[in-house]
């Protein structure tokens, strides 16, 4: 029987989904240009936003600010978080963009974030910003656990999509060795899925017990949150535990997949932005952060994510006639940030090998 989670937030925000086909724009690191002005110079931006979407956003930003060069350093959430922490005494990034709020809370506790109130902050829902005034981080989107299922491969095992509707369905013996999941140490999607299972089945033991049972069916734990969706799309696995955006993108490209949001609800996190605390704050970094919550940027986020921090949107695959926020389980982000290291250590002890 599928277990149902509870909901803490109430926001009306849906999405009109569009296929995003734009080349990725990826640069290298650096300390930025000390001679930068608010409208010129070089900024180094660390991000966990998927390459295609990040590329389109940076291109749009540069159309408005052609004299600001954006050196984009993109990796999975866990890698970006670890890199920022490792550089704490010599920050290389000017800002972090579109990285899990639970990670930014860890950086906030370490004194690594500079408070900044970007222009248009009054449009951002309170649940999507830190409790400081001015805020140390500001959210832009939310993303959630989803199952990406290769339909022909699943049917070859004697199952249909209707057989995979909740987390317990992933324990079916037919799926042994046929599920790919992101590694929570490197992937924000992996981490939010692990935390979601702990919230649904119990933080003290039930969540870990469920993951032990699920581990029997896991083919591999991989670096990327989008990777399992892409592998399911090309038949390298039957079920990819991922998040909605890459699965729906592959579906719209014609891949033989179904995107299933588990009936119990999804673990989730916010993508958020923050200014890195350093001796010389790059003024162009503030310009980028201002633009990153503008209506122009929000419209592009909203093509890929059902929930944006202004609470606006349209219809969304899998939630026609419904509020996608209802898919989000109740989570305590302070608890998550406080226990992040302990959770990852326990996961590594149990499943790292």
Coordinates of C-alpha atoms in Angstrom, one line a residue:
X1 CA 0.0 0.0 0.0
X2 CA 1.3 3.4 -1.0
X3 CA 2.1 5.7 2.0
X4 CA 0.9 9.3 1.7
X5 CA 3.0 12.2 3.0
X6 CA 1.8 15.4 4.5
X7 CA 2.2 19.0 3.2
X8 CA 3.4 22.1 5.1
X9 CA 3.1 24.8 2.4
X10 CA 0.1 26.1 0.5
X11 CA 1.0 28.0 -2.6
X12 CA -0.8 28.1 -6.0
X13 CA 2.0 27.7 -8.6
X14 CA 1.8 25.6 -11.8
X15 CA 3.9 25.4 -14.9
X16 CA 3.6 25.6 -18.7
X17 CA 6.1 23.0 -19.8
X18 CA 8.3 23.8 -22.9
X19 CA 11.1 21.8 -24.4
X20 CA 14.4 23.7 -23.8
X21 CA 17.0 23.1 -26.6
X22 CA 19.9 25.4 -26.0
X23 CA 23.6 24.7 -26.0
X24 CA 25.2 24.7 -22.6
X25 CA 27.5 27.6 -21.6
X26 CA 30.2 26.4 -19.3
X27 CA 33.2 28.4 -18.3
X28 CA 36.1 28.1 -15.8
X29 CA 36.7 29.3 -12.3
X30 CA 38.3 32.5 -11.2
X31 CA 38.1 35.4 -8.7
X32 CA 36.3 37.8 -11.0
X33 CA 37.4 41.2 -12.2
X34 CA 38.4 43.6 -9.4
X35 CA 37.6 46.5 -11.8
X36 CA 34.0 45.3 -12.3
X37 CA 31.1 47.7 -12.2
X38 CA 27.5 46.8 -11.8
X39 CA 27.2 46.5 -15.6
X40 CA 30.7 45.3 -16.6
X41 CA 33.4 43.0 -15.6
X42 CA 33.8 39.2 -15.0
X43 CA 31.9 37.1 -12.4
X44 CA 32.4 33.5 -11.4
X45 CA 29.2 31.7 -10.8
X46 CA 28.9 28.3 -9.2
X47 CA 25.6 26.5 -10.1
X48 CA 23.9 23.1 -10.0
X49 CA 21.3 24.1 -12.6
X50 CA 21.3 21.7 -15.5
X51 CA 23.6 22.7 -18.4
X52 CA 20.9 23.3 -21.0
X53 CA 18.8 25.5 -18.8
X54 CA 21.8 27.3 -17.3
X55 CA 23.1 28.0 -20.8
X56 CA 19.8 29.6 -21.9
X57 CA 19.6 31.7 -18.8
X58 CA 23.2 33.0 -19.1
X59 CA 22.6 33.8 -22.8
X60 CA 19.5 35.8 -21.8
X61 CA 21.4 37.6 -19.1
X62 CA 24.2 38.5 -21.5
X63 CA 21.7 39.9 -24.0
X64 CA 20.7 42.4 -21.3
X65 CA 24.2 42.9 -19.8
X66 CA 26.7 42.2 -22.7
X67 CA 29.7 43.7 -20.8
X68 CA 29.5 41.2 -17.9
X69 CA 31.3 38.0 -18.6
X70 CA 29.9 35.0 -16.7
X71 CA 32.4 32.2 -15.9
X72 CA 30.0 29.4 -15.1
X73 CA 31.2 26.5 -13.0
X74 CA 28.5 23.8 -13.1
X75 CA 28.3 20.5 -11.2
X76 CA 25.9 18.5 -9.1
X77 CA 24.7 20.0 -5.8
X78 CA 26.9 17.9 -3.5
X79 CA 30.1 18.6 -5.6
X80 CA 29.3 22.4 -5.7
X81 CA 28.7 22.4 -1.9
X82 CA 31.9 20.5 -1.2
X83 CA 33.9 22.8 -3.4
X84 CA 32.5 25.9 -1.8
X85 CA 33.3 24.6 1.7
X86 CA 36.8 23.6 0.6
X87 CA 37.4 27.1 -0.6
X88 CA 35.9 28.8 2.5
X89 CA 39.2 30.5 3.4
X90 CA 39.9 31.6 -0.2
X91 CA 36.5 32.0 -2.0
X92 CA 36.8 31.6 -5.8
X93 CA 33.1 32.1 -6.6
X94 CA 31.4 35.5 -6.5
X95 CA 28.0 33.9 -6.1
X96 CA 26.2 30.6 -6.0
X97 CA 23.1 30.2 -8.2
X98 CA 20.4 27.5 -8.3
X99 CA 21.9 25.3 -5.6
X100 CA 19.9 23.5 -2.9
X101 CA 18.7 25.7 -0.1
X102 CA 19.6 23.0 2.4
X103 CA 23.3 23.3 1.2
X104 CA 23.2 27.1 1.4
X105 CA 22.0 26.8 5.0
X106 CA 25.2 24.9 5.8
X107 CA 27.2 27.7 4.2
X108 CA 25.2 30.3 6.1
X109 CA 26.0 28.6 9.4
X110 CA 29.7 28.7 8.4
X111 CA 29.5 32.5 7.8
X112 CA 30.2 32.1 4.1
X113 CA 27.2 34.1 2.7
X114 CA 26.9 37.8 2.4
X115 CA 23.4 39.2 3.1
X116 CA 21.9 40.8 0.0
X117 CA 18.3 41.9 -0.8
X118 CA 18.0 41.6 -4.6
X119 CA 15.7 44.0 -6.5
X120 CA 12.2 42.6 -6.6
X121 CA 12.6 40.6 -3.3
X122 CA 9.0 41.6 -2.3
X123 CA 7.7 39.3 -5.1
X124 CA 9.3 36.2 -3.5
X125 CA 7.2 34.1 -1.2
X126 CA 8.5 34.0 2.4
X127 CA 9.0 30.3 2.3
X128 CA 11.6 30.8 -0.4
X129 CA 14.0 33.1 1.4
X130 CA 16.2 32.9 4.5
X131 CA 14.8 34.3 7.8
X132 CA 17.5 37.0 7.9
X133 CA 16.8 40.7 6.9
X134 CA 18.4 41.2 4.4
X135 CA 18.3 37.6 3.4
X136 CA 21.4 35.5 3.1
X137 CA 19.8 33.3 0.3
X138 CA 16.8 33.6 -1.9
X139 CA 15.0 30.7 -3.6
X140 CA 14.0 30.5 -7.2
X141 CA 12.4 27.1 -7.8
X142 CA 11.6 23.8 -6.1
X143 CA 12.3 20.3 -7.5
X144 CA 11.0 16.9 -6.5
X145 CA 11.6 13.2 -6.7
X146 CA 10.1 11.5 -9.8
X147 CA 10.5 8.0 -11.3
X148 CA 11.4 8.0 -15.0
X149 CA 10.4 4.6 -16.5
X150 CA 11.4 3.0 -19.8
X151 CA 8.0 1.6 -20.9
X152 CA 9.2 -1.2 -23.3
X153 CA 11.9 -2.4 -20.8
X154 CA 9.4 -2.4 -18.0
X155 CA 6.9 -4.4 -20.1
X156 CA 9.7 -6.9 -20.9
X157 CA 9.8 -7.6 -17.2
X158 CA 6.0 -8.4 -17.2
X159 CA 5.0 -5.1 -15.5
X160 CA 3.2 -1.9 -16.7
X161 CA 3.5 1.7 -15.6
X162 CA 0.4 1.2 -13.5
X163 CA 2.4 -1.2 -11.4
X164 CA 4.9 1.5 -10.4
X165 CA 3.0 4.2 -8.6
X166 CA 4.6 4.5 -5.2
X167 CA 7.9 3.9 -3.4
X168 CA 6.9 0.4 -2.3
X169 CA 6.4 -0.6 -5.9
X170 CA 10.1 -0.1 -6.4
X171 CA 10.7 -3.1 -4.1
X172 CA 9.1 -5.5 -6.6
X173 CA 11.4 -8.6 -7.2
X174 CA 11.0 -8.1 -11.0
X175 CA 13.0 -4.8 -10.6
X176 CA 16.1 -6.4 -9.0
X177 CA 19.1 -4.8 -10.6
X178 CA 17.0 -2.5 -12.8
X179 CA 16.9 0.8 -10.8
X180 CA 19.4 3.7 -11.0
X181 CA 19.5 6.3 -8.2
X182 CA 21.6 9.4 -7.7
X183 CA 24.3 9.2 -5.0
X184 CA 23.2 11.7 -2.3
X185 CA 26.8 12.7 -1.6
X186 CA 27.2 14.3 -5.0
X187 CA 23.6 14.8 -6.1
X188 CA 21.0 17.2 -4.6
X189 CA 18.3 15.0 -6.1
X190 CA 19.8 11.9 -4.4
X191 CA 19.9 13.8 -1.1
X192 CA 16.4 15.1 -1.3
X193 CA 15.2 11.6 -2.1
X194 CA 17.0 10.1 0.9
X195 CA 15.7 12.8 3.2
X196 CA 12.2 12.3 1.8
X197 CA 12.3 8.6 2.5
X198 CA 13.4 9.4 6.1
X199 CA 10.5 11.8 6.5
X200 CA 8.0 9.3 5.1
X201 CA 9.2 6.1 6.8
X202 CA 10.9 7.5 9.9
X203 CA 14.1 9.4 10.7
X204 CA 15.3 7.0 13.4
X205 CA 15.3 3.8 11.5
X206 CA 12.3 3.2 9.3
X207 CA 13.7 5.3 6.5
X208 CA 17.0 3.4 6.6
X209 CA 15.2 0.1 6.7
X210 CA 13.3 1.0 3.6
X211 CA 16.5 2.0 1.8
X212 CA 18.1 -1.3 2.8
X213 CA 15.2 -3.1 1.1
X214 CA 15.4 -0.8 -2.0
X215 CA 19.2 -1.3 -2.3
X216 CA 18.5 -4.9 -3.3
X217 CA 17.0 -3.6 -6.5
X218 CA 19.5 -0.8 -7.2
X219 CA 21.7 -1.3 -10.3
X220 CA 24.0 1.6 -9.4
X221 CA 24.2 4.9 -7.6
X222 CA 25.5 7.6 -9.9
X223 CA 26.9 11.1 -9.8
X224 CA 24.1 13.1 -11.4
X225 CA 20.5 13.8 -10.5
X226 CA 19.5 13.9 -14.2
X227 CA 21.6 10.9 -15.1
X228 CA 19.0 8.2 -14.1
X229 CA 16.4 9.9 -16.3
X230 CA 18.7 10.0 -19.2
X231 CA 19.7 6.3 -18.7
X232 CA 16.1 5.3 -18.5
X233 CA 15.4 7.2 -21.7
X234 CA 17.9 5.2 -23.7
X235 CA 17.2 1.8 -22.1
X236 CA 20.3 1.6 -19.9
X237 CA 18.0 1.0 -16.9
X238 CA 14.3 0.4 -16.4
X239 CA 13.6 2.9 -13.7
X240 CA 15.6 6.0 -13.0
X241 CA 15.0 7.8 -9.7
X242 CA 15.4 11.4 -10.7
X243 CA 13.3 14.6 -10.8
X244 CA 10.6 15.9 -13.1
X245 CA 12.5 18.2 -15.5
X246 CA 14.9 15.8 -17.3
X247 CA 12.3 13.0 -17.5
X248 CA 9.7 15.3 -19.1
X249 CA 12.4 16.7 -21.4
X250 CA 13.2 13.2 -22.6
X251 CA 9.5 12.4 -23.0
X252 CA 9.0 15.5 -25.2
X253 CA 12.0 14.5 -27.3
X254 CA 10.2 11.2 -28.1
X255 CA 11.9 8.8 -25.6
X256 CA 9.6 5.8 -24.7
X257 CA 9.3 6.9 -21.0
X258 CA 6.7 7.6 -18.4
X259 CA 7.2 10.2 -15.7
X260 CA 5.7 9.1 -12.4
X261 CA 5.4 11.2 -9.3
X262 CA 5.1 8.8 -6.3
X263 CA 1.7 8.8 -4.7
X264 CA 3.1 9.2 -1.2
X265 CA 4.5 12.6 -2.2
X266 CA 8.0 13.6 -3.1
X267 CA 11.1 14.6 -1.2
X268 CA 12.1 18.1 -2.4
X269 CA 14.4 21.0 -2.1
X270 CA 14.6 24.6 -3.3
X271 CA 17.1 25.9 -5.8
X272 CA 18.4 29.2 -4.3
X273 CA 20.9 31.9 -4.9
X274 CA 23.4 33.7 -2.6
X275 CA 26.3 36.1 -2.6
X276 CA 29.6 34.7 -1.4
X277 CA 31.2 36.6 1.5
X278 CA 34.7 37.8 0.5
X279 CA 36.9 40.8 1.0
X280 CA 36.0 42.4 -2.3
X281 CA 32.4 41.9 -3.3
X282 CA 32.1 42.1 -7.1
X283 CA 29.3 44.6 -7.9
X284 CA 28.5 42.8 -11.1
X285 CA 27.6 39.7 -8.9
X286 CA 24.8 41.8 -7.3
X287 CA 23.6 42.7 -10.8
X288 CA 23.4 39.0 -11.7
X289 CA 21.5 38.2 -8.4
X290 CA 19.0 41.0 -9.1
X291 CA 18.4 39.7 -12.6
X292 CA 18.2 36.0 -11.4
X293 CA 14.9 36.7 -9.6
X294 CA 13.5 39.1 -12.4
X295 CA 10.3 38.3 -14.3
X296 CA 12.5 37.5 -17.3
X297 CA 14.5 34.9 -15.4
X298 CA 11.4 33.5 -13.7
X299 CA 9.6 32.9 -17.0
X300 CA 12.5 30.7 -18.1
X301 CA 12.7 28.8 -14.8
X302 CA 9.0 28.2 -15.1
X303 CA 9.4 26.4 -18.4
X304 CA 11.3 23.7 -16.5
X305 CA 10.0 23.7 -13.0
X306 CA 6.4 23.4 -11.7
X307 CA 7.1 25.6 -8.7
X308 CA 8.8 29.0 -8.8
X309 CA 9.3 31.3 -5.9
X310 CA 6.9 34.0 -7.0
X311 CA 4.0 31.5 -6.9
X312 CA 3.0 32.0 -10.5
X313 CA 2.6 29.5 -13.3
X314 CA 0.3 27.4 -15.6
X315 CA -0.4 23.7 -16.2
X316 CA 2.2 21.0 -15.7
X317 CA 2.6 17.5 -16.9
X318 CA 1.3 15.0 -14.4
X319 CA -0.6 17.7 -12.4
X320 CA -3.2 18.8 -14.9
X321 CA -6.0 20.4 -12.8
X322 CA -3.9 20.0 -9.6
X323 CA -1.5 22.1 -7.6
X324 CA 2.0 20.5 -7.9
X325 CA 2.8 21.8 -4.4
X326 CA 0.5 19.1 -3.1
X327 CA 3.1 16.6 -4.3
X328 CA 5.7 18.0 -1.7
X329 CA 5.9 16.2 1.6
X330 CA 6.4 18.1 4.9
X331 CA 10.1 18.7 5.5
X332 CA 12.1 20.6 8.2
X333 CA 14.9 22.3 6.3
X334 CA 16.6 23.4 9.4
X335 CA 16.8 19.8 10.6
X336 CA 18.0 18.7 7.1
X337 CA 20.8 21.3 7.1
X338 CA 21.8 20.5 10.6
X339 CA 22.0 16.8 10.0
X340 CA 23.2 16.8 6.4
X341 CA 26.7 15.5 7.2
X342 CA 25.4 12.8 9.6
X343 CA 22.9 11.6 7.0
X344 CA 25.5 11.4 4.3
X345 CA 27.9 9.6 6.6
X346 CA 25.3 7.0 7.5
X347 CA 24.3 6.5 3.8
X348 CA 28.0 6.0 2.9
X349 CA 28.4 3.5 5.7
X350 CA 25.4 1.5 4.5
X351 CA 25.5 1.8 0.7
X352 CA 28.8 3.5 -0.3
X353 CA 30.5 0.3 -1.3

